[in-house]
mmCIF file of C-alpha atoms and ligand atoms in Angstrom:
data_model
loop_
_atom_site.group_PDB
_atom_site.id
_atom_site.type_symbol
_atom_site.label_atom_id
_atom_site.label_comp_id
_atom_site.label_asym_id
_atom_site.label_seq_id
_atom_site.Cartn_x
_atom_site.Cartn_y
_atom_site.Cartn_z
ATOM 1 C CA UNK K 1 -89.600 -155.579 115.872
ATOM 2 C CA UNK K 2 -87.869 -156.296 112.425
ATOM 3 C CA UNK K 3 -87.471 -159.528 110.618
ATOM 4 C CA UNK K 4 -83.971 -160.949 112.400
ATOM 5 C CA UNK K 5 -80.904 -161.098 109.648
ATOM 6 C CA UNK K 6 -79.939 -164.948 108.875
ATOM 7 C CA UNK K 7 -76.199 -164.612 109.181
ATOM 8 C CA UNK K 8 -74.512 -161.176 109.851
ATOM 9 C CA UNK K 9 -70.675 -160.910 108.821
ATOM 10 C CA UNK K 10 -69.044 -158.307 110.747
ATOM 11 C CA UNK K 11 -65.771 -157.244 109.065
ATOM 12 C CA UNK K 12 -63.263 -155.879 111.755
ATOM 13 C CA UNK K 13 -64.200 -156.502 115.185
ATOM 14 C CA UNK K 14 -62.351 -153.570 117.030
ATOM 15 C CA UNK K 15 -64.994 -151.471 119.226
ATOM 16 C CA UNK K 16 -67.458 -150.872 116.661
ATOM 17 C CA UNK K 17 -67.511 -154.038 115.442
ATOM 18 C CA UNK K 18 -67.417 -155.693 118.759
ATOM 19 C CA UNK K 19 -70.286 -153.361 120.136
ATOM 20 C CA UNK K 20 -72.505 -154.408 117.188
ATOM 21 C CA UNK K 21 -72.210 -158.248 117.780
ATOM 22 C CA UNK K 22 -72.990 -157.809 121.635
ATOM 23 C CA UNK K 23 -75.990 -155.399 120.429
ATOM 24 C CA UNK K 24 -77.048 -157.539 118.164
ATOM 25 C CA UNK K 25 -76.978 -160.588 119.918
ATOM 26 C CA UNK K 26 -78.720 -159.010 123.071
ATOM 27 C CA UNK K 27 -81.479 -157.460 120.552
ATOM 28 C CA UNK K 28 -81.971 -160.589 118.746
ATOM 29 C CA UNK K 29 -81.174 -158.691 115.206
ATOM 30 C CA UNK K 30 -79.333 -161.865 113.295
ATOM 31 C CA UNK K 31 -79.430 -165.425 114.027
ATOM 32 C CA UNK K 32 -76.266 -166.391 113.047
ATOM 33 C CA UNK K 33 -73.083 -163.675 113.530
ATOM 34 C CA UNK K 34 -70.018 -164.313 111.957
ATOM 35 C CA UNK K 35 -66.789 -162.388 112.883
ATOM 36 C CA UNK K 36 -64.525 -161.762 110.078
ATOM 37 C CA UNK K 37 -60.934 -160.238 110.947
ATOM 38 C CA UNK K 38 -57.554 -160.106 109.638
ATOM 39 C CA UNK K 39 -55.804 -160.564 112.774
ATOM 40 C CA UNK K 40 -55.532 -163.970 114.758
ATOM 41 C CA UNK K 41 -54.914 -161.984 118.279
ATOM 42 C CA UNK K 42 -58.376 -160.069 117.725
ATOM 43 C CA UNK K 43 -60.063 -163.439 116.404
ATOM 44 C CA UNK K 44 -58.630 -165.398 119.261
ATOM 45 C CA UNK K 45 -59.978 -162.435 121.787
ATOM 46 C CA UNK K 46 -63.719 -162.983 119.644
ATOM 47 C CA UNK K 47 -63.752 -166.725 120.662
ATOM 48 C CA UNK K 48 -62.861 -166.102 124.379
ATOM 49 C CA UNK K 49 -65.642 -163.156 124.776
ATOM 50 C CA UNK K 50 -68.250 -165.466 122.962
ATOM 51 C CA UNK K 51 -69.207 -162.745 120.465
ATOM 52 C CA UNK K 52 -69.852 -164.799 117.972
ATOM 53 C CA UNK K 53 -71.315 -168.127 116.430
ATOM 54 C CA UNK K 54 -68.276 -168.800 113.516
ATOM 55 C CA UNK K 55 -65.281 -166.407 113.622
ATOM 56 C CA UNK K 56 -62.673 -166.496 110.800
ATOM 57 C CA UNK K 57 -59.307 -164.643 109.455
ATOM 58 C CA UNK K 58 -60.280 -165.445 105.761
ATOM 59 C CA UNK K 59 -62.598 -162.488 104.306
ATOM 60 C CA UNK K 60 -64.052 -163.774 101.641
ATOM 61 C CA UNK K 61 -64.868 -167.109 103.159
ATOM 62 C CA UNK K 62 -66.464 -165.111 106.234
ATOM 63 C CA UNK K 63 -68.937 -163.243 104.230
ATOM 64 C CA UNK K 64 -70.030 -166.124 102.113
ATOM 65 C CA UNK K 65 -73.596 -166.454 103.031
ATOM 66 C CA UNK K 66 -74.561 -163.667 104.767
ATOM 67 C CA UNK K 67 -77.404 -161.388 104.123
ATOM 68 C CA UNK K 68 -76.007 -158.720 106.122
ATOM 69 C CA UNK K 69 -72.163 -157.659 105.809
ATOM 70 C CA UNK K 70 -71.048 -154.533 108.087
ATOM 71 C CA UNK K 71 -67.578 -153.388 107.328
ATOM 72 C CA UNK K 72 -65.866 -151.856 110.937
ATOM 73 C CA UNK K 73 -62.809 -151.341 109.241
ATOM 74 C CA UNK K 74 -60.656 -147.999 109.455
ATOM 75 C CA UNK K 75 -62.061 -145.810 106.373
ATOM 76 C CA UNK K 76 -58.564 -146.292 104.287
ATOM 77 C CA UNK K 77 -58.757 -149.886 104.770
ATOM 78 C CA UNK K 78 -62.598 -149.824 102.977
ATOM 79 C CA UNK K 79 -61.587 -150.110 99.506
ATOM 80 C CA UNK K 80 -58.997 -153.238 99.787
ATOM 81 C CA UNK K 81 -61.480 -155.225 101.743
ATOM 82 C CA UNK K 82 -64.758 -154.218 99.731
ATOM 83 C CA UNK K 83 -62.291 -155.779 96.422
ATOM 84 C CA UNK K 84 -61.570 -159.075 98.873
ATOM 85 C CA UNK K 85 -64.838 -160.124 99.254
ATOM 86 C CA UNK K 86 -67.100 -158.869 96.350
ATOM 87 C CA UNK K 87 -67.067 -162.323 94.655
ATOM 88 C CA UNK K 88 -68.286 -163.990 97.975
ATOM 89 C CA UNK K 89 -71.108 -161.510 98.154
ATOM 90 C CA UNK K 90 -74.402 -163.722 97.840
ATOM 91 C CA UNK K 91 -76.668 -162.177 95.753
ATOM 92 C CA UNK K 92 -79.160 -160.245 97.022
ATOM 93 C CA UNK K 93 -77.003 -159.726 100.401
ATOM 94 C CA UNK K 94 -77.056 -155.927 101.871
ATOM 95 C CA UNK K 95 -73.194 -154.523 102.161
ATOM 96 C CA UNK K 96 -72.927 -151.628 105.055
ATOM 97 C CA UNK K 97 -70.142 -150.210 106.958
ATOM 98 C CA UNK K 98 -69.888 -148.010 109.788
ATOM 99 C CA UNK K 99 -66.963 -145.418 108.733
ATOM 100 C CA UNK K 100 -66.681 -141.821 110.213
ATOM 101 C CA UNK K 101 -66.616 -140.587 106.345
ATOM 102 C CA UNK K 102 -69.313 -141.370 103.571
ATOM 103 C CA UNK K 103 -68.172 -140.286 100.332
ATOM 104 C CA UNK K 104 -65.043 -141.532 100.230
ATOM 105 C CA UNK K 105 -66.650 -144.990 101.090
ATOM 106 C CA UNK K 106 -68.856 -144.955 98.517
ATOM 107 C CA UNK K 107 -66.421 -144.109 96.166
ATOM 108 C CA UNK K 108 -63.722 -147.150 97.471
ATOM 109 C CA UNK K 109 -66.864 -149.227 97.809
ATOM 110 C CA UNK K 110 -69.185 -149.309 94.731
ATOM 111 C CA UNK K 111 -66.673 -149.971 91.972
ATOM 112 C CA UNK K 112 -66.374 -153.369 93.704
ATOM 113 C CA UNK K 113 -70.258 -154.030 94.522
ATOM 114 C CA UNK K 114 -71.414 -157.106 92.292
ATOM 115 C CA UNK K 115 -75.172 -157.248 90.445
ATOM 116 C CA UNK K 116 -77.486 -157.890 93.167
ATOM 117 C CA UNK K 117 -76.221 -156.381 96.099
ATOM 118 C CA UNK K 118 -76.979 -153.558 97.916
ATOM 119 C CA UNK K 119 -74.712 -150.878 99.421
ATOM 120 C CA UNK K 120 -76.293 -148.927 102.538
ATOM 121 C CA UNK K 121 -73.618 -147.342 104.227
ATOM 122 C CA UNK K 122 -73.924 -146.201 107.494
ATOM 123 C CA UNK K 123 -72.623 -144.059 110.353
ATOM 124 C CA UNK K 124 -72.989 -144.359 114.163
ATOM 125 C CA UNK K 125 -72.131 -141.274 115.522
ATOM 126 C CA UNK K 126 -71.278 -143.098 119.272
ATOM 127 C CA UNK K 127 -67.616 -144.606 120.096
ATOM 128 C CA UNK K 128 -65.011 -143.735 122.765
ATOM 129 C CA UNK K 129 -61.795 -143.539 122.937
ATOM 130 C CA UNK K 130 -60.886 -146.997 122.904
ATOM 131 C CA UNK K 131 -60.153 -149.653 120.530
ATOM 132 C CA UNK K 132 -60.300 -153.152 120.391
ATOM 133 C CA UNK K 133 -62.863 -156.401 121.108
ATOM 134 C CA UNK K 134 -62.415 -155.621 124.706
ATOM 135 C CA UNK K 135 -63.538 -151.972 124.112
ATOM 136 C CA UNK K 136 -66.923 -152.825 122.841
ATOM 137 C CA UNK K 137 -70.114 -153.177 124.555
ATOM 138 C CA UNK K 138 -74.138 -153.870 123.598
ATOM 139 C CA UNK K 139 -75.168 -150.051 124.915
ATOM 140 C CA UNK K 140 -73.093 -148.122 123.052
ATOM 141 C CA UNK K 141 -75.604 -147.136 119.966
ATOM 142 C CA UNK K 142 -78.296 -146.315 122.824
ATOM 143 C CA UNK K 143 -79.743 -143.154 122.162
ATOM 144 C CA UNK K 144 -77.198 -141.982 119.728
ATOM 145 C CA UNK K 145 -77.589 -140.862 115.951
ATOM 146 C CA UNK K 146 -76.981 -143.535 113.157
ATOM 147 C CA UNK K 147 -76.721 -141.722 109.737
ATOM 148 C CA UNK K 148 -77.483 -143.572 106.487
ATOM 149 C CA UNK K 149 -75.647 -142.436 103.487
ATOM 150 C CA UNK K 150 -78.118 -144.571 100.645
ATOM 151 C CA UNK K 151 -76.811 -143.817 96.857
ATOM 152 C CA UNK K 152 -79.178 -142.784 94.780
ATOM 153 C CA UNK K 153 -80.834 -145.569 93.124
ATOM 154 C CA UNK K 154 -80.612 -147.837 96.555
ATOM 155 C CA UNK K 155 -83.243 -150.142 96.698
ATOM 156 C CA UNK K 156 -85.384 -148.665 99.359
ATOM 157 C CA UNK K 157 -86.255 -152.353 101.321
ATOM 158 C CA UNK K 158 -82.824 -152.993 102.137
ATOM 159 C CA UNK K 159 -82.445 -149.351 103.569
ATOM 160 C CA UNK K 160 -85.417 -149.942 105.445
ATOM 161 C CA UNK K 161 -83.528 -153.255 106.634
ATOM 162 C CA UNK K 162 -80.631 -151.518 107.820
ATOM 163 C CA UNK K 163 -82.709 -148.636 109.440
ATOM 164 C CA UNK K 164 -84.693 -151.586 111.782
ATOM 165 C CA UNK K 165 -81.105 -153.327 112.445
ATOM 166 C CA UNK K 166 -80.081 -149.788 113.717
ATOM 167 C CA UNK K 167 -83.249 -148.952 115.557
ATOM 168 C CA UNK K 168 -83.094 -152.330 117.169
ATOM 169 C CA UNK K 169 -79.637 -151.465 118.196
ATOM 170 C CA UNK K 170 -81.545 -148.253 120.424
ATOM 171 C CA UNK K 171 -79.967 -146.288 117.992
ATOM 172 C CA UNK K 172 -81.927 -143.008 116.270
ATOM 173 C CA UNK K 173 -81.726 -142.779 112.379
ATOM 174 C CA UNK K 174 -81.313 -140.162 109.620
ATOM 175 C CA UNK K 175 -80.872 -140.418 106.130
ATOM 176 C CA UNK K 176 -79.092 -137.748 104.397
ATOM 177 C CA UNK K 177 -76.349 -137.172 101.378
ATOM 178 C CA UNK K 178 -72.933 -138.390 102.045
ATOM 179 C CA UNK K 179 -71.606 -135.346 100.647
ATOM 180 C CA UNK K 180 -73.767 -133.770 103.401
ATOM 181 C CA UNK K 181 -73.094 -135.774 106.371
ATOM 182 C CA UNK K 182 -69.359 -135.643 105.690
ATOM 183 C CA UNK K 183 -69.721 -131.435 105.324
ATOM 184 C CA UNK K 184 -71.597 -132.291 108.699
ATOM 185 C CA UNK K 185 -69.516 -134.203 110.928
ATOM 186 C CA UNK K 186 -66.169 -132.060 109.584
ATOM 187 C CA UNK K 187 -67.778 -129.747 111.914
ATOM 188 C CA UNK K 188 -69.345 -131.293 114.882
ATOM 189 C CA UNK K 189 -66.448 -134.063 114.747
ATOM 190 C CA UNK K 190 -63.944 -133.539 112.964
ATOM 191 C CA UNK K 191 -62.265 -130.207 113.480
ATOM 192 C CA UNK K 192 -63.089 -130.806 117.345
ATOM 193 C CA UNK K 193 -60.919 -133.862 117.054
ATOM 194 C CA UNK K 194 -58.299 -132.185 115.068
ATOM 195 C CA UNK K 195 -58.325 -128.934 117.737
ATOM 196 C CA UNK K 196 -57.766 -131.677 120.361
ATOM 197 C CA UNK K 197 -55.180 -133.631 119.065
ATOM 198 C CA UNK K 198 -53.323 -129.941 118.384
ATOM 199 C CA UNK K 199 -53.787 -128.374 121.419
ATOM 200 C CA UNK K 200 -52.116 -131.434 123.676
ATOM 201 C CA UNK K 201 -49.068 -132.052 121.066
ATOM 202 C CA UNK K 202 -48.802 -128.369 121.944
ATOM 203 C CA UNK K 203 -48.715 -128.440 125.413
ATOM 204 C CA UNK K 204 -46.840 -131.427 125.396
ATOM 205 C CA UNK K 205 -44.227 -128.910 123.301
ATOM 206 C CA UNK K 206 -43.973 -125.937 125.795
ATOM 207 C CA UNK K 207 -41.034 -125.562 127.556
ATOM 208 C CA UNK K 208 -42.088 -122.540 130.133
ATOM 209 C CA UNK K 209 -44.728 -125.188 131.299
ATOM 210 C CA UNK K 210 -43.487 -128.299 132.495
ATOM 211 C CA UNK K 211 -45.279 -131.853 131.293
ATOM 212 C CA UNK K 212 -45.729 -132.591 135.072
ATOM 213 C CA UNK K 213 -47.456 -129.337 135.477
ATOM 214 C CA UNK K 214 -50.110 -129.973 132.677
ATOM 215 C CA UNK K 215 -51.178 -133.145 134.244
ATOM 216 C CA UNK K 216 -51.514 -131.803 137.093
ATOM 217 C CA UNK K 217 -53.640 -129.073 136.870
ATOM 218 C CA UNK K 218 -55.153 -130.843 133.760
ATOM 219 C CA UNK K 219 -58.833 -130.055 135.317
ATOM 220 C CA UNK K 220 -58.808 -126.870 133.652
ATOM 221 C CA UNK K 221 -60.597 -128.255 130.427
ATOM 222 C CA UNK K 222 -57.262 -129.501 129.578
ATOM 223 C CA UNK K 223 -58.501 -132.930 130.337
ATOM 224 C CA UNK K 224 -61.357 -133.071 128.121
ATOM 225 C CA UNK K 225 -59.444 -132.220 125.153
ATOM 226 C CA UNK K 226 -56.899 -135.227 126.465
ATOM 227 C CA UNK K 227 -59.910 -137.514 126.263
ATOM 228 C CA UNK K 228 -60.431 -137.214 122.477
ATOM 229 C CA UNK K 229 -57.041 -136.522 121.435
ATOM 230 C CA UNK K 230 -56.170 -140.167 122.819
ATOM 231 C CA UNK K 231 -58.313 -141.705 120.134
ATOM 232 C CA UNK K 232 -57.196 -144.598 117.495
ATOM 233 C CA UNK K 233 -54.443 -142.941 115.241
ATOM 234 C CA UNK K 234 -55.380 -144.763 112.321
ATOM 235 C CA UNK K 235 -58.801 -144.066 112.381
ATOM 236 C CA UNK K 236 -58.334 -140.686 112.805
ATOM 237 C CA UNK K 237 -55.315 -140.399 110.615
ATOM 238 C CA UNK K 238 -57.945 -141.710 108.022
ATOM 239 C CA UNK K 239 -60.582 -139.464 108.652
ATOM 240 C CA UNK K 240 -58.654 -136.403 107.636
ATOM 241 C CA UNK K 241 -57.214 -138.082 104.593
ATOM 242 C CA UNK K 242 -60.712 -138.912 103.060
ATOM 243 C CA UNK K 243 -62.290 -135.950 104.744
ATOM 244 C CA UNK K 244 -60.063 -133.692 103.387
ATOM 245 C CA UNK K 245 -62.075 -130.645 101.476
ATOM 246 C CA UNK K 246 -64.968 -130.322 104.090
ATOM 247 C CA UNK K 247 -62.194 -130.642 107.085
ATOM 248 C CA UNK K 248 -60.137 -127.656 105.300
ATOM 249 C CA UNK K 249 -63.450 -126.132 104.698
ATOM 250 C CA UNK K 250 -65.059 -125.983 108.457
ATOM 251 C CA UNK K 251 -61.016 -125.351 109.070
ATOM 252 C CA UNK K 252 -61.050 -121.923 107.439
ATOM 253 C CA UNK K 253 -64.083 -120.822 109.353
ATOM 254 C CA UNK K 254 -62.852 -121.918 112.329
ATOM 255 C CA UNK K 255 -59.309 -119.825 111.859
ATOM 256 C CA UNK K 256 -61.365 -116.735 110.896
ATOM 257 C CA UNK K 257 -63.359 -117.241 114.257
ATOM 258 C CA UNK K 258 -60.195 -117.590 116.067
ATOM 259 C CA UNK K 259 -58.947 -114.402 114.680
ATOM 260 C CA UNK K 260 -62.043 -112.207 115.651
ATOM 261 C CA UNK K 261 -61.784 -113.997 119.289
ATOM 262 C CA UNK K 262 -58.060 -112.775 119.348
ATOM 263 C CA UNK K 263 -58.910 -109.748 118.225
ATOM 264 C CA UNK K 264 -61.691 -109.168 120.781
ATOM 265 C CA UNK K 265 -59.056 -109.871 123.371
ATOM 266 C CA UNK K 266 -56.710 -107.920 122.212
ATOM 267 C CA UNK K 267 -58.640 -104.945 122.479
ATOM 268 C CA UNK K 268 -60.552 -105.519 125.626
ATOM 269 C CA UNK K 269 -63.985 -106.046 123.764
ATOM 270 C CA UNK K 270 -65.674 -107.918 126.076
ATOM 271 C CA UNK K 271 -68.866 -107.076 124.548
ATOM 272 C CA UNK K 272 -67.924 -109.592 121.970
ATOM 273 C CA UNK K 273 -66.549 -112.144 124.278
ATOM 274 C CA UNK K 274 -69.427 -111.972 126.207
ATOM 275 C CA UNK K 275 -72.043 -112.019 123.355
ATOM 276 C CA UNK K 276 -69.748 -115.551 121.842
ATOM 277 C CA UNK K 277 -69.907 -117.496 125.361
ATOM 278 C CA UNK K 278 -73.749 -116.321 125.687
ATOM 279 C CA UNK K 279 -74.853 -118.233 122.536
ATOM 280 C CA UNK K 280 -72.236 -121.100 123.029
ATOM 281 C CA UNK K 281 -74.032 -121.829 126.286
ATOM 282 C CA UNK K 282 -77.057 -122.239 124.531
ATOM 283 C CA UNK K 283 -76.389 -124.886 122.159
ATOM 284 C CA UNK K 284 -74.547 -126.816 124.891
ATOM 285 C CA UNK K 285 -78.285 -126.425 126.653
ATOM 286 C CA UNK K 286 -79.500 -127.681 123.665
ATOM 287 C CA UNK K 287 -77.432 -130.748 123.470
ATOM 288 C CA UNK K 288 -78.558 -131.590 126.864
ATOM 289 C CA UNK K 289 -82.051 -131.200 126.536
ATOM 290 C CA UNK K 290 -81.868 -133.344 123.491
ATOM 291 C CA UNK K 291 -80.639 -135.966 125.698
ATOM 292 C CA UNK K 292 -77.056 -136.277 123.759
ATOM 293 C CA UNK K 293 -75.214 -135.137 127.137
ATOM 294 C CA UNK K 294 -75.409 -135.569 130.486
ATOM 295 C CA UNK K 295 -76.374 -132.380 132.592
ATOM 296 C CA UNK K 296 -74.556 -133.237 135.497
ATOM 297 C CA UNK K 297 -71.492 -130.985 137.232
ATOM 298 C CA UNK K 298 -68.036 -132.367 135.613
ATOM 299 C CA UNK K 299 -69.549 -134.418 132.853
ATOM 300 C CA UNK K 300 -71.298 -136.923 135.390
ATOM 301 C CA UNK K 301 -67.868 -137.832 135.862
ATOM 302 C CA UNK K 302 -68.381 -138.582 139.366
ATOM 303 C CA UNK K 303 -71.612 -140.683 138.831
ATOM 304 C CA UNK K 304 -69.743 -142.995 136.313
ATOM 305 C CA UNK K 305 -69.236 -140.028 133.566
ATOM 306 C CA UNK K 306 -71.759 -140.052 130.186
ATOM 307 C CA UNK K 307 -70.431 -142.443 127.741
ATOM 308 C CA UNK K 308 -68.612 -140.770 125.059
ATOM 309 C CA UNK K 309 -69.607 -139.971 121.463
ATOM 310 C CA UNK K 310 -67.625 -139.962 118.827
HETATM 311 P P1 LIG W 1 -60.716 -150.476 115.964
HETATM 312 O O1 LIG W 1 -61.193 -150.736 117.341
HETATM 313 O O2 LIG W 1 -59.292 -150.042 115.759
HETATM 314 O O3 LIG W 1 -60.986 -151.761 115.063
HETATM 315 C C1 LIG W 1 -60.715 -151.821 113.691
HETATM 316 C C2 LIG W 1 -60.611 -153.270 113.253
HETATM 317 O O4 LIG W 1 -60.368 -153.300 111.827
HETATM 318 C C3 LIG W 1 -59.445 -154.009 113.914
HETATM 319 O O5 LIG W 1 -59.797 -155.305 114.270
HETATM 320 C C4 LIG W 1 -58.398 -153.984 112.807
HETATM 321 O O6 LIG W 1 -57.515 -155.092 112.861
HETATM 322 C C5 LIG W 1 -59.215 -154.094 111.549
HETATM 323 N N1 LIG W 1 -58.447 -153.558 110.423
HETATM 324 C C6 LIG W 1 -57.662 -152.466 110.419
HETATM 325 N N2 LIG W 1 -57.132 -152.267 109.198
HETATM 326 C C7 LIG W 1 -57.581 -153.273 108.426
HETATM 327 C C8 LIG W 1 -57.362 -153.643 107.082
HETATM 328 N N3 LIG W 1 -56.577 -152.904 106.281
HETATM 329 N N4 LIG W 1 -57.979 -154.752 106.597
HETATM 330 C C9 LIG W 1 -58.760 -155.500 107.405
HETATM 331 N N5 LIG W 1 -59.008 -155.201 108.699
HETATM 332 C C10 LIG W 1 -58.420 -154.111 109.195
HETATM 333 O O7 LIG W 1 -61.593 -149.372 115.214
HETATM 334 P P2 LIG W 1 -63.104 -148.877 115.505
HETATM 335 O O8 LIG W 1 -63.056 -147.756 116.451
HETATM 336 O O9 LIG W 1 -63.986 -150.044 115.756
HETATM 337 O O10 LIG W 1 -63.434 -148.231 114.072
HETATM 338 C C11 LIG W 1 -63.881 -149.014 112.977
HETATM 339 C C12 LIG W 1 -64.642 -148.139 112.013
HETATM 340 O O11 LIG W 1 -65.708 -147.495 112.728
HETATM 341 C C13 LIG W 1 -63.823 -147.014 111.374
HETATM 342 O O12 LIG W 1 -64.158 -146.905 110.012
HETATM 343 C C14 LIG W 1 -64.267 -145.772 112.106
HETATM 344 O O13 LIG W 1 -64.194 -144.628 111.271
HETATM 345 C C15 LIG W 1 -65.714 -146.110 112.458
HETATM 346 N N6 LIG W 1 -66.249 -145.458 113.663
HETATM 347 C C16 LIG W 1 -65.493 -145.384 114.797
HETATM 348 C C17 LIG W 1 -66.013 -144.747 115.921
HETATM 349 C C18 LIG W 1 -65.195 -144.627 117.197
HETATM 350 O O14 LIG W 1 -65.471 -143.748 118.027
HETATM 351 N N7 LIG W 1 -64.207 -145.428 117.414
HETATM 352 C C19 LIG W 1 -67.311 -144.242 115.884
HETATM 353 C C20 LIG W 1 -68.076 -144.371 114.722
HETATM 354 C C21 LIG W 1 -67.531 -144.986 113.609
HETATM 355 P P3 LIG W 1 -55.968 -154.856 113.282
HETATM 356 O O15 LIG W 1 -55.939 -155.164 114.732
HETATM 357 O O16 LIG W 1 -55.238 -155.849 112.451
HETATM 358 O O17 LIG W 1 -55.584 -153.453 112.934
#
């Protein structure tokens, strides 16, 4: 097992945050964890779940110390904090974060990174739909993908630090560009997200269809987009905002797709159709046998339902 952090500072303690001081604690990965947020409701919710040993509203004073800081902010919000506490960084302490997007991080982060500190950001691909201290829980990193986004130049002992802090979490972990992993998730969860949260404002829109009607008979894979489209609106709101080009990107593929699918339709060419849902069923099969989903009828829902990734 890897050397235990002294103190970790976890910025924002929403689900992410929250699931990381439960994990952490229950894995033994810090002996001291310090919860740092801006808001006394969240802080006051900290201290009543026991989540952490010191918990605080003042950044700067929070991170003092610490030889591992995790920012679990929204992505936007990376920038303003990274300039809070800079000057409380000790030297020598590793800076992370956990945001859906990597190069926009990096580039809100680093200006602010003082001599001696190293920046490792990261990305767990796991979360639900929820939000909040109350949300989180020590599981949720089981199994699922952690991506490190190192900048060139990183020095390599504190990403191996932050890659046995994830591993110790149960979490699997990959190390790749964050030009790439944001070109990456644009696709796998990104556009998904953004399909979801247009196809229910649209239903919610129709007027041939009534609102009471699409609940009910929301079982028709209605529901699942419903699931994801009832994520955190800042978060997500954030997302596309820093993951702008590669979102637009995957987006123009995607319409082009769409078009041959209508077009296949259109003129009865189920050939096509047929060939398309063929090799879609495959790579779900794939996700399942690489133990990212569950294989059971109706998404497990009935045996307590897979947990969710992001
Ligand atoms: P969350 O539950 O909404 O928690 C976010 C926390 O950050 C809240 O305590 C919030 O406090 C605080 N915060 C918001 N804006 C802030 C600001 N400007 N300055 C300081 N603190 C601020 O969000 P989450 O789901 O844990 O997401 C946190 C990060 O994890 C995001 O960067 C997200 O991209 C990433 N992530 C999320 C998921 C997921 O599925 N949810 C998965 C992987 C990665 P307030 O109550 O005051 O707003």
């Amino acid at each position: 097992m890897a050397e235990p952090f002294r103190r970790l500072a976890l910025v924002g303690l929403g689900l992410i945050g929250s699931s990381l001081a439960r994990g952490a604690r229950a894995g033994g990965l810090a002996r001291e964890i310090v919860a740092v947020d801006r808001d006394e409701g969240v802080i006051d919710r900290v201290r009543a779940l026991g989540l952490a040993d010191t918990v605080t509203t003042d950044l700067a004073a929070g991170v003092a110390g610490a030889d591992l800081v995790i920012l679990c902010v929204p992505v936007g919000a990376i920038g303003a904090v990274a300039a809070e506490i800079a000057g409380a960084l000790a030297p020598g302490a590793i800076l992370s974060d956990v945001g859906s997007v990597k190069a926009a991080v990096v580039a809100a982060a680093t200006p602010h990174l003082p001599e001696g500190v190293s920046f490792v950001p990261a990305h767990p691909v796991a979360g639900t739909e929820h939000s909040g201290p109350d949300a989180g829980f020590a599981a949720l990193f089981h199994g699922r993908w952690c991506i490190l986004t190192p900048p060139e130049g990183t020095d390599p002992a504190a990403v191996a630090r932050v890659r046995g802090f994830w591993e110790g979490l149960g979490s699997v972990v990959e190390t790749m560009t964050p030009a790439h992993h944001d070109l990456v998730l644009a696709i796998t969860s990104h556009v998904p997200h953004l399909i979801a949260y247009n196809i229910v404002g649209t239903a919610a829109d129709l007027e041939t269809v009534t609102q009471s009607e699409v609940i009910k008979f929301s079982a028709g894979g209605f529901r699942d987009f419903t699931r994801i489209a009832a994520s955190d609106p800042t978060m997500w709101r954030d997302i596309f905002l820093t993951n702008k080009e590669a979102v637009l990107e995957m987006l123009g593929r995607f319409n082009e797709d769409l078009s041959a699918l209508a077009r296949a339709i259109r003129w009865d060419d189920g050939e096509a159709l047929h060939a398309l849902f063929t090799r879609t069923r495959a790579i779900r099969r794939g996700i399942v046998a690489m133990g990212q989903e569950t294989a059971e009828p109706d998404f497990g829902r009935r045996g307590g339902g897979p947990k969710a990734a992001e």
